[in-house]
Amino acid sequence: MNDTVTDTPPTAPSAPSAATRHARLAEVLACPACHAPLHGTVVCAGCGTTGRRDGTRYRFGGFEPEELKADALNRVKEFVKTRFHKVYPTAIKVLSPVMDRPGAITGFLKSFDLDRDLVADFGCGTHRRDERVICMDGGSYGNVDIVTDLRRLPLADNSLAGGVSIAVLEHVPDPANHVAEMHRVLRPGGRMLVFVPFMQPFHASPHDFQRYTEVGLKEQFPQFEVLDVKVGAGPTSGMVWVFQEWLAMLLSFGSTRLYRAILPLTWILSPLKVLDLVLAHHPMASQVASGFVVEVRKPA
Ligand SMILES: [Zn+2]
């Protein structure tokens, strides 16, 4: 596709566009089954595995519509995410009881030269963190470049310089297989930033399988070097969320309908999460942190 720096239009490096991202993605696209290069097509010449292309979006697996609608709360979430994918991340930032460590993700992305280094968001949801980052998810929201099963990525071996996985690992039934795929598609020396929950209520998206302690998280990356683990969301975030669930149950007298009506009213307590700006830095914060963030590197 674009071969050398001199072939690239002069505006491209300073104005990274969706077209540039799609061109770079086509270069690393590979069969999710046998990992043979697809050269931008959707049919594997080696094993016959077939994907789909809708405009600029590739689809190799991903969630079935029924799967996304199985959980009642997730059904509502999916509706909002599909219709309002551009404003959903901002809405969640405001309404959610969880406050992520400010700057952790943007700081990590800034450690790459995104004009040169190909970086992907593994399970992006409705986030587009940068125009140059490849967005992958099981759901087909407007921002997603590749709709895929995260345990069978349609990317070539050693094709990425980095990746982020934010609140995704708890939603994968067999996280070891997903981590093995991260390892396969990262180039030697490539780095991942992974956020996982510790003290958080159940939240299907469309499934929810596990939580991690600080030491438990480190154990999830046996093929990687663990560079850093820290509190990714402080103790207040988890406590407020649990308290909101508890309050809705206490006041709904055994009625699921009343519980669902009351729960959004408890979001008025969500601003308490700002206390985590201080508490996330307490030396004992990991005891009841809402989540942890780990940075890992594939050995060079
Ligand atoms: Zn194949």
Short mmCIF file of C-alpha atoms and ligand atoms in Angstrom, two decimals:
data_model
loop_
_atom_site.label_atom_id
_atom_site.label_comp_id
_atom_site.label_asym_id
_atom_site.label_seq_id
_atom_site.Cartn_x
_atom_site.Cartn_y
_atom_site.Cartn_z
CA MET A 1 0.00 0.00 0.00
CA ASN A 2 1.94 3.11 1.07
CA ASP A 3 5.50 1.97 0.56
CA THR A 4 7.88 4.66 1.66
CA VAL A 5 7.74 7.92 3.53
CA THR A 6 8.29 9.83 0.27
CA ASP A 7 5.21 8.18 -1.31
CA THR A 8 2.98 9.45 1.47
CA PRO A 9 1.14 12.73 0.80
CA PRO A 10 2.79 15.55 2.78
CA THR A 11 -0.31 16.08 4.90
CA ALA A 12 -0.60 12.45 6.06
CA PRO A 13 1.74 12.42 9.09
CA SER A 14 0.25 15.56 10.64
CA ALA A 15 -3.34 14.68 9.71
CA PRO A 16 -3.73 11.01 10.55
CA SER A 17 -7.04 9.94 9.13
CA ALA A 18 -9.33 6.97 9.12
CA ALA A 19 -8.07 6.17 5.60
CA THR A 20 -4.48 5.87 6.85
CA ARG A 21 -5.63 3.62 9.68
CA HIS A 22 -7.57 1.37 7.31
CA ALA A 23 -4.60 1.10 4.95
CA ARG A 24 -2.27 0.13 7.79
CA LEU A 25 -4.80 -2.38 9.09
CA ALA A 26 -5.11 -4.07 5.67
CA GLU A 27 -1.34 -4.68 5.76
CA VAL A 28 -1.48 -6.71 9.00
CA LEU A 29 -4.83 -8.42 8.49
CA ALA A 30 -4.47 -12.22 8.76
CA CYS A 31 -6.64 -15.31 8.98
CA PRO A 32 -7.92 -15.75 12.56
CA ALA A 33 -7.60 -19.54 12.18
CA CYS A 34 -4.25 -20.18 10.44
CA HIS A 35 -2.76 -16.64 10.69
CA ALA A 36 -1.86 -16.52 6.97
CA PRO A 37 -1.83 -12.93 5.58
CA LEU A 38 -5.14 -11.84 3.99
CA HIS A 39 -3.73 -8.82 2.11
CA GLY A 40 -6.89 -6.83 2.82
CA THR A 41 -9.27 -9.54 1.58
CA VAL A 42 -11.69 -11.50 3.77
CA VAL A 43 -11.14 -15.03 2.45
CA CYS A 44 -8.14 -17.08 3.58
CA ALA A 45 -6.44 -18.75 0.59
CA GLY A 46 -4.83 -21.23 2.99
CA CYS A 47 -7.72 -22.67 5.02
CA GLY A 48 -10.83 -21.07 3.51
CA THR A 49 -11.86 -19.18 6.68
CA THR A 50 -14.14 -16.38 5.54
CA GLY A 51 -14.91 -13.04 7.13
CA ARG A 52 -16.98 -10.11 5.93
CA ARG A 53 -16.31 -6.54 5.01
CA ASP A 54 -18.93 -3.83 5.59
CA GLY A 55 -17.47 -0.62 4.15
CA THR A 56 -14.18 -0.23 5.99
CA ARG A 57 -15.10 -2.59 8.84
CA TYR A 58 -13.92 -6.19 8.94
CA ARG A 59 -15.93 -8.87 10.67
CA PHE A 60 -14.47 -12.19 11.79
CA GLY A 61 -16.75 -13.57 14.49
CA GLY A 62 -17.87 -11.37 17.37
CA PHE A 63 -21.03 -11.47 19.44
CA GLU A 64 -24.38 -12.68 18.15
CA PRO A 65 -27.27 -10.20 18.58
CA GLU A 66 -29.05 -12.61 20.99
CA GLU A 67 -25.91 -12.83 23.12
CA LEU A 68 -25.86 -9.06 23.56
CA LYS A 69 -29.50 -9.05 24.63
CA ALA A 70 -29.39 -11.89 27.18
CA ASP A 71 -28.75 -9.70 30.25
CA ALA A 72 -31.49 -7.10 30.95
CA LEU A 73 -29.16 -4.26 31.91
CA ASN A 74 -26.80 -5.02 29.04
CA ARG A 75 -29.77 -4.95 26.63
CA VAL A 76 -30.33 -1.29 27.58
CA LYS A 77 -26.58 -0.59 27.42
CA GLU A 78 -26.31 -2.16 23.96
CA PHE A 79 -29.18 -0.03 22.67
CA VAL A 80 -27.52 3.16 23.91
CA LYS A 81 -24.04 2.07 22.76
CA THR A 82 -25.28 1.27 19.24
CA ARG A 83 -27.37 4.43 18.83
CA PHE A 84 -25.12 6.89 20.66
CA HIS A 85 -21.64 5.39 20.38
CA LYS A 86 -20.02 8.81 20.06
CA VAL A 87 -21.32 10.19 23.35
CA TYR A 88 -21.47 6.92 25.33
CA PRO A 89 -17.88 7.06 26.69
CA THR A 90 -18.45 10.62 27.96
CA ALA A 91 -21.82 9.71 29.48
CA ILE A 92 -20.24 6.76 31.31
CA LYS A 93 -17.42 8.96 32.55
CA VAL A 94 -19.98 11.26 34.17
CA LEU A 95 -22.57 8.74 35.40
CA SER A 96 -20.36 5.82 36.36
CA PRO A 97 -19.34 5.35 40.00
CA VAL A 98 -15.83 4.38 38.84
CA MET A 99 -13.01 6.88 38.45
CA ASP A 100 -10.07 5.53 36.48
CA ARG A 101 -6.58 6.74 37.32
CA PRO A 102 -6.40 9.99 35.32
CA GLY A 103 -4.02 9.94 32.38
CA ALA A 104 -3.05 6.26 32.63
CA ILE A 105 -4.30 5.33 29.14
CA THR A 106 -3.35 8.56 27.35
CA GLY A 107 0.07 8.48 29.01
CA PHE A 108 0.61 4.92 27.77
CA LEU A 109 -0.48 5.80 24.21
CA LYS A 110 1.86 8.81 24.26
CA SER A 111 4.77 6.44 24.90
CA PHE A 112 4.37 5.29 21.26
CA ASP A 113 4.93 7.17 18.02
CA LEU A 114 1.44 6.42 16.74
CA ASP A 115 2.31 7.63 13.24
CA ARG A 116 4.79 4.75 13.00
CA ASP A 117 3.83 2.26 15.71
CA LEU A 118 0.65 0.27 15.12
CA VAL A 119 -1.36 0.09 18.35
CA ALA A 120 -4.74 -1.56 18.90
CA ASP A 121 -7.53 -1.31 21.44
CA PHE A 122 -8.47 -4.89 22.37
CA GLY A 123 -12.15 -4.64 23.30
CA CYS A 124 -12.62 -0.92 22.63
CA GLY A 125 -16.38 -0.85 23.22
CA THR A 126 -17.49 2.59 22.00
CA HIS A 127 -14.11 4.24 22.68
CA ARG A 128 -11.95 5.76 19.99
CA ARG A 129 -8.91 6.80 21.97
CA ASP A 130 -6.95 8.05 18.94
CA GLU A 131 -7.63 8.15 15.19
CA ARG A 132 -4.48 6.07 14.63
CA VAL A 133 -5.42 3.25 17.03
CA ILE A 134 -7.08 0.12 15.57
CA CYS A 135 -10.39 -0.55 17.35
CA MET A 136 -11.36 -4.20 17.92
CA ASP A 137 -14.44 -5.47 19.72
CA GLY A 138 -17.00 -8.28 19.78
CA GLY A 139 -19.77 -5.68 19.25
CA SER A 140 -20.18 -3.79 15.99
CA TYR A 141 -20.38 -0.18 17.20
CA GLY A 142 -19.72 2.72 14.83
CA ASN A 143 -16.11 3.17 15.96
CA VAL A 144 -15.03 -0.49 15.58
CA ASP A 145 -12.56 -1.39 12.80
CA ILE A 146 -12.55 -5.17 13.39
CA VAL A 147 -15.51 -7.05 14.86
CA THR A 148 -13.93 -10.21 16.24
CA ASP A 149 -13.71 -12.86 18.92
CA LEU A 150 -10.82 -11.56 21.06
CA ARG A 151 -9.51 -15.12 21.41
CA ARG A 152 -9.10 -15.46 17.61
CA LEU A 153 -7.72 -12.20 16.29
CA PRO A 154 -7.51 -11.64 12.51
CA LEU A 155 -4.03 -10.11 12.83
CA ALA A 156 -0.62 -11.38 11.74
CA ASP A 157 1.98 -12.58 14.26
CA ASN A 158 4.23 -9.79 15.62
CA SER A 159 2.18 -7.10 13.87
CA LEU A 160 1.51 -4.59 16.68
CA ALA A 161 3.80 -2.31 18.67
CA GLY A 162 1.30 -2.07 21.49
CA GLY A 163 -2.21 -2.42 22.76
CA VAL A 164 -4.64 -1.47 25.47
CA SER A 165 -7.23 -3.72 27.09
CA ILE A 166 -9.44 -1.68 29.37
CA ALA A 167 -11.98 -3.57 31.50
CA VAL A 168 -12.10 -6.46 29.04
CA LEU A 169 -10.40 -9.47 30.66
CA GLU A 170 -13.27 -9.99 33.15
CA HIS A 171 -15.67 -10.38 30.22
CA VAL A 172 -13.72 -13.17 28.47
CA PRO A 173 -14.56 -16.73 29.62
CA ASP A 174 -11.02 -18.04 29.10
CA PRO A 175 -8.70 -15.04 29.60
CA ALA A 176 -5.56 -17.17 29.12
CA ASN A 177 -6.50 -17.68 25.46
CA HIS A 178 -7.05 -13.96 25.01
CA VAL A 179 -3.69 -13.14 26.67
CA ALA A 180 -2.01 -15.71 24.38
CA GLU A 181 -3.47 -13.84 21.38
CA MET A 182 -2.13 -10.53 22.75
CA HIS A 183 1.28 -12.19 22.93
CA ARG A 184 1.04 -13.60 19.39
CA VAL A 185 0.08 -10.35 17.67
CA LEU A 186 2.51 -8.11 19.58
CA ARG A 187 5.97 -7.75 18.13
CA PRO A 188 8.94 -8.59 20.41
CA GLY A 189 9.34 -5.66 22.79
CA GLY A 190 5.69 -4.70 22.22
CA ARG A 191 3.76 -3.51 25.27
CA MET A 192 0.19 -3.87 26.58
CA LEU A 193 -1.67 -1.82 29.17
CA VAL A 194 -4.39 -3.90 30.81
CA PHE A 195 -7.02 -2.67 33.29
CA VAL A 196 -9.08 -5.20 35.26
CA PRO A 197 -11.62 -4.83 38.07
CA PHE A 198 -11.11 -6.07 41.63
CA MET A 199 -13.93 -4.69 43.85
CA GLN A 200 -16.81 -4.15 41.43
CA PRO A 201 -20.36 -5.50 41.21
CA PHE A 202 -21.39 -7.92 38.48
CA HIS A 203 -21.75 -6.14 35.12
CA ALA A 204 -22.49 -8.21 32.02
CA SER A 205 -21.08 -6.87 28.74
CA PRO A 206 -22.49 -9.20 27.51
CA HIS A 207 -20.91 -11.58 30.07
CA ASP A 208 -18.91 -11.13 33.28
CA PHE A 209 -16.72 -13.96 34.56
CA GLN A 210 -14.00 -12.90 37.01
CA ARG A 211 -12.17 -10.37 39.24
CA TYR A 212 -8.46 -10.01 39.96
CA THR A 213 -6.34 -9.15 42.98
CA GLU A 214 -3.10 -7.27 42.42
CA VAL A 215 -0.98 -10.44 42.62
CA GLY A 216 -3.58 -12.44 40.70
CA LEU A 217 -3.35 -10.01 37.80
CA LYS A 218 0.44 -10.45 37.51
CA GLU A 219 -0.10 -14.21 37.19
CA GLN A 220 -2.21 -13.76 34.05
CA PHE A 221 0.81 -12.87 31.88
CA PRO A 222 3.26 -15.78 32.13
CA GLN A 223 4.69 -15.15 28.61
CA PHE A 224 5.30 -11.46 29.32
CA GLU A 225 7.58 -9.32 31.48
CA VAL A 226 5.48 -7.44 34.02
CA LEU A 227 6.75 -3.84 34.02
CA ASP A 228 4.35 -2.21 36.45
CA VAL A 229 1.16 -2.89 38.40
CA LYS A 230 -0.77 -0.21 40.21
CA VAL A 231 -4.21 0.75 41.47
CA GLY A 232 -6.19 1.65 38.35
CA ALA A 233 -9.34 2.78 40.15
CA GLY A 234 -9.44 3.59 43.86
CA PRO A 235 -11.40 2.17 46.81
CA THR A 236 -14.27 4.68 46.69
CA SER A 237 -15.24 3.66 43.16
CA GLY A 238 -15.97 0.07 44.13
CA MET A 239 -17.63 1.02 47.41
CA VAL A 240 -19.98 3.56 45.80
CA TRP A 241 -20.99 1.07 43.09
CA VAL A 242 -21.68 -1.69 45.64
CA PHE A 243 -23.57 0.81 47.82
CA GLN A 244 -25.74 1.86 44.83
CA GLU A 245 -26.66 -1.78 44.17
CA TRP A 246 -27.30 -2.36 47.88
CA LEU A 247 -29.50 0.74 48.17
CA ALA A 248 -31.59 -0.23 45.13
CA MET A 249 -32.12 -3.70 46.66
CA LEU A 250 -32.96 -2.33 50.11
CA LEU A 251 -35.59 0.05 48.74
CA SER A 252 -37.17 -2.25 46.16
CA PHE A 253 -38.68 -4.80 48.60
CA GLY A 254 -37.95 -7.84 46.48
CA SER A 255 -39.22 -6.31 43.20
CA THR A 256 -36.85 -6.52 40.24
CA ARG A 257 -38.86 -3.84 38.40
CA LEU A 258 -38.59 -1.44 41.32
CA TYR A 259 -34.87 -2.24 41.68
CA ARG A 260 -34.33 -1.33 38.01
CA ALA A 261 -36.31 1.91 38.48
CA ILE A 262 -34.39 2.93 41.59
CA LEU A 263 -30.88 2.05 40.41
CA PRO A 264 -30.51 5.03 38.02
CA LEU A 265 -31.59 7.36 40.87
CA THR A 266 -28.62 6.16 42.94
CA TRP A 267 -26.28 7.54 40.26
CA ILE A 268 -26.62 10.81 42.14
CA LEU A 269 -24.01 9.32 44.49
CA SER A 270 -21.50 8.71 41.67
CA PRO A 271 -19.63 12.04 42.10
CA LEU A 272 -18.31 10.65 45.42
CA LYS A 273 -15.80 8.82 43.20
CA VAL A 274 -13.66 12.00 43.11
CA LEU A 275 -12.43 10.98 46.58
CA ASP A 276 -10.33 8.42 44.69
CA LEU A 277 -8.14 11.25 43.41
CA VAL A 278 -6.67 11.05 46.93
CA LEU A 279 -7.55 7.54 48.16
CA ALA A 280 -6.15 5.71 45.12
CA HIS A 281 -2.72 6.85 46.34
CA HIS A 282 -3.13 5.53 49.89
CA PRO A 283 -0.41 2.92 50.58
CA MET A 284 -3.12 0.38 51.44
CA ALA A 285 -5.40 1.24 48.48
CA SER A 286 -4.87 -2.17 46.87
CA GLN A 287 -6.81 -3.82 49.75
CA VAL A 288 -10.15 -2.66 48.30
CA ALA A 289 -9.22 -0.99 45.02
CA SER A 290 -11.92 -0.99 42.39
CA GLY A 291 -9.40 -2.10 39.76
CA PHE A 292 -5.76 -2.59 38.84
CA VAL A 293 -3.75 -1.65 35.80
CA VAL A 294 -0.75 -3.64 34.62
CA GLU A 295 1.81 -2.83 31.93
CA VAL A 296 3.47 -5.87 30.36
CA ARG A 297 6.08 -6.36 27.63
CA LYS A 298 6.62 -9.22 25.21
CA PRO A 299 10.28 -10.22 25.67
CA ALA A 300 12.48 -8.91 22.86
ZN ZN B 1 -6.63 -19.52 7.21
#
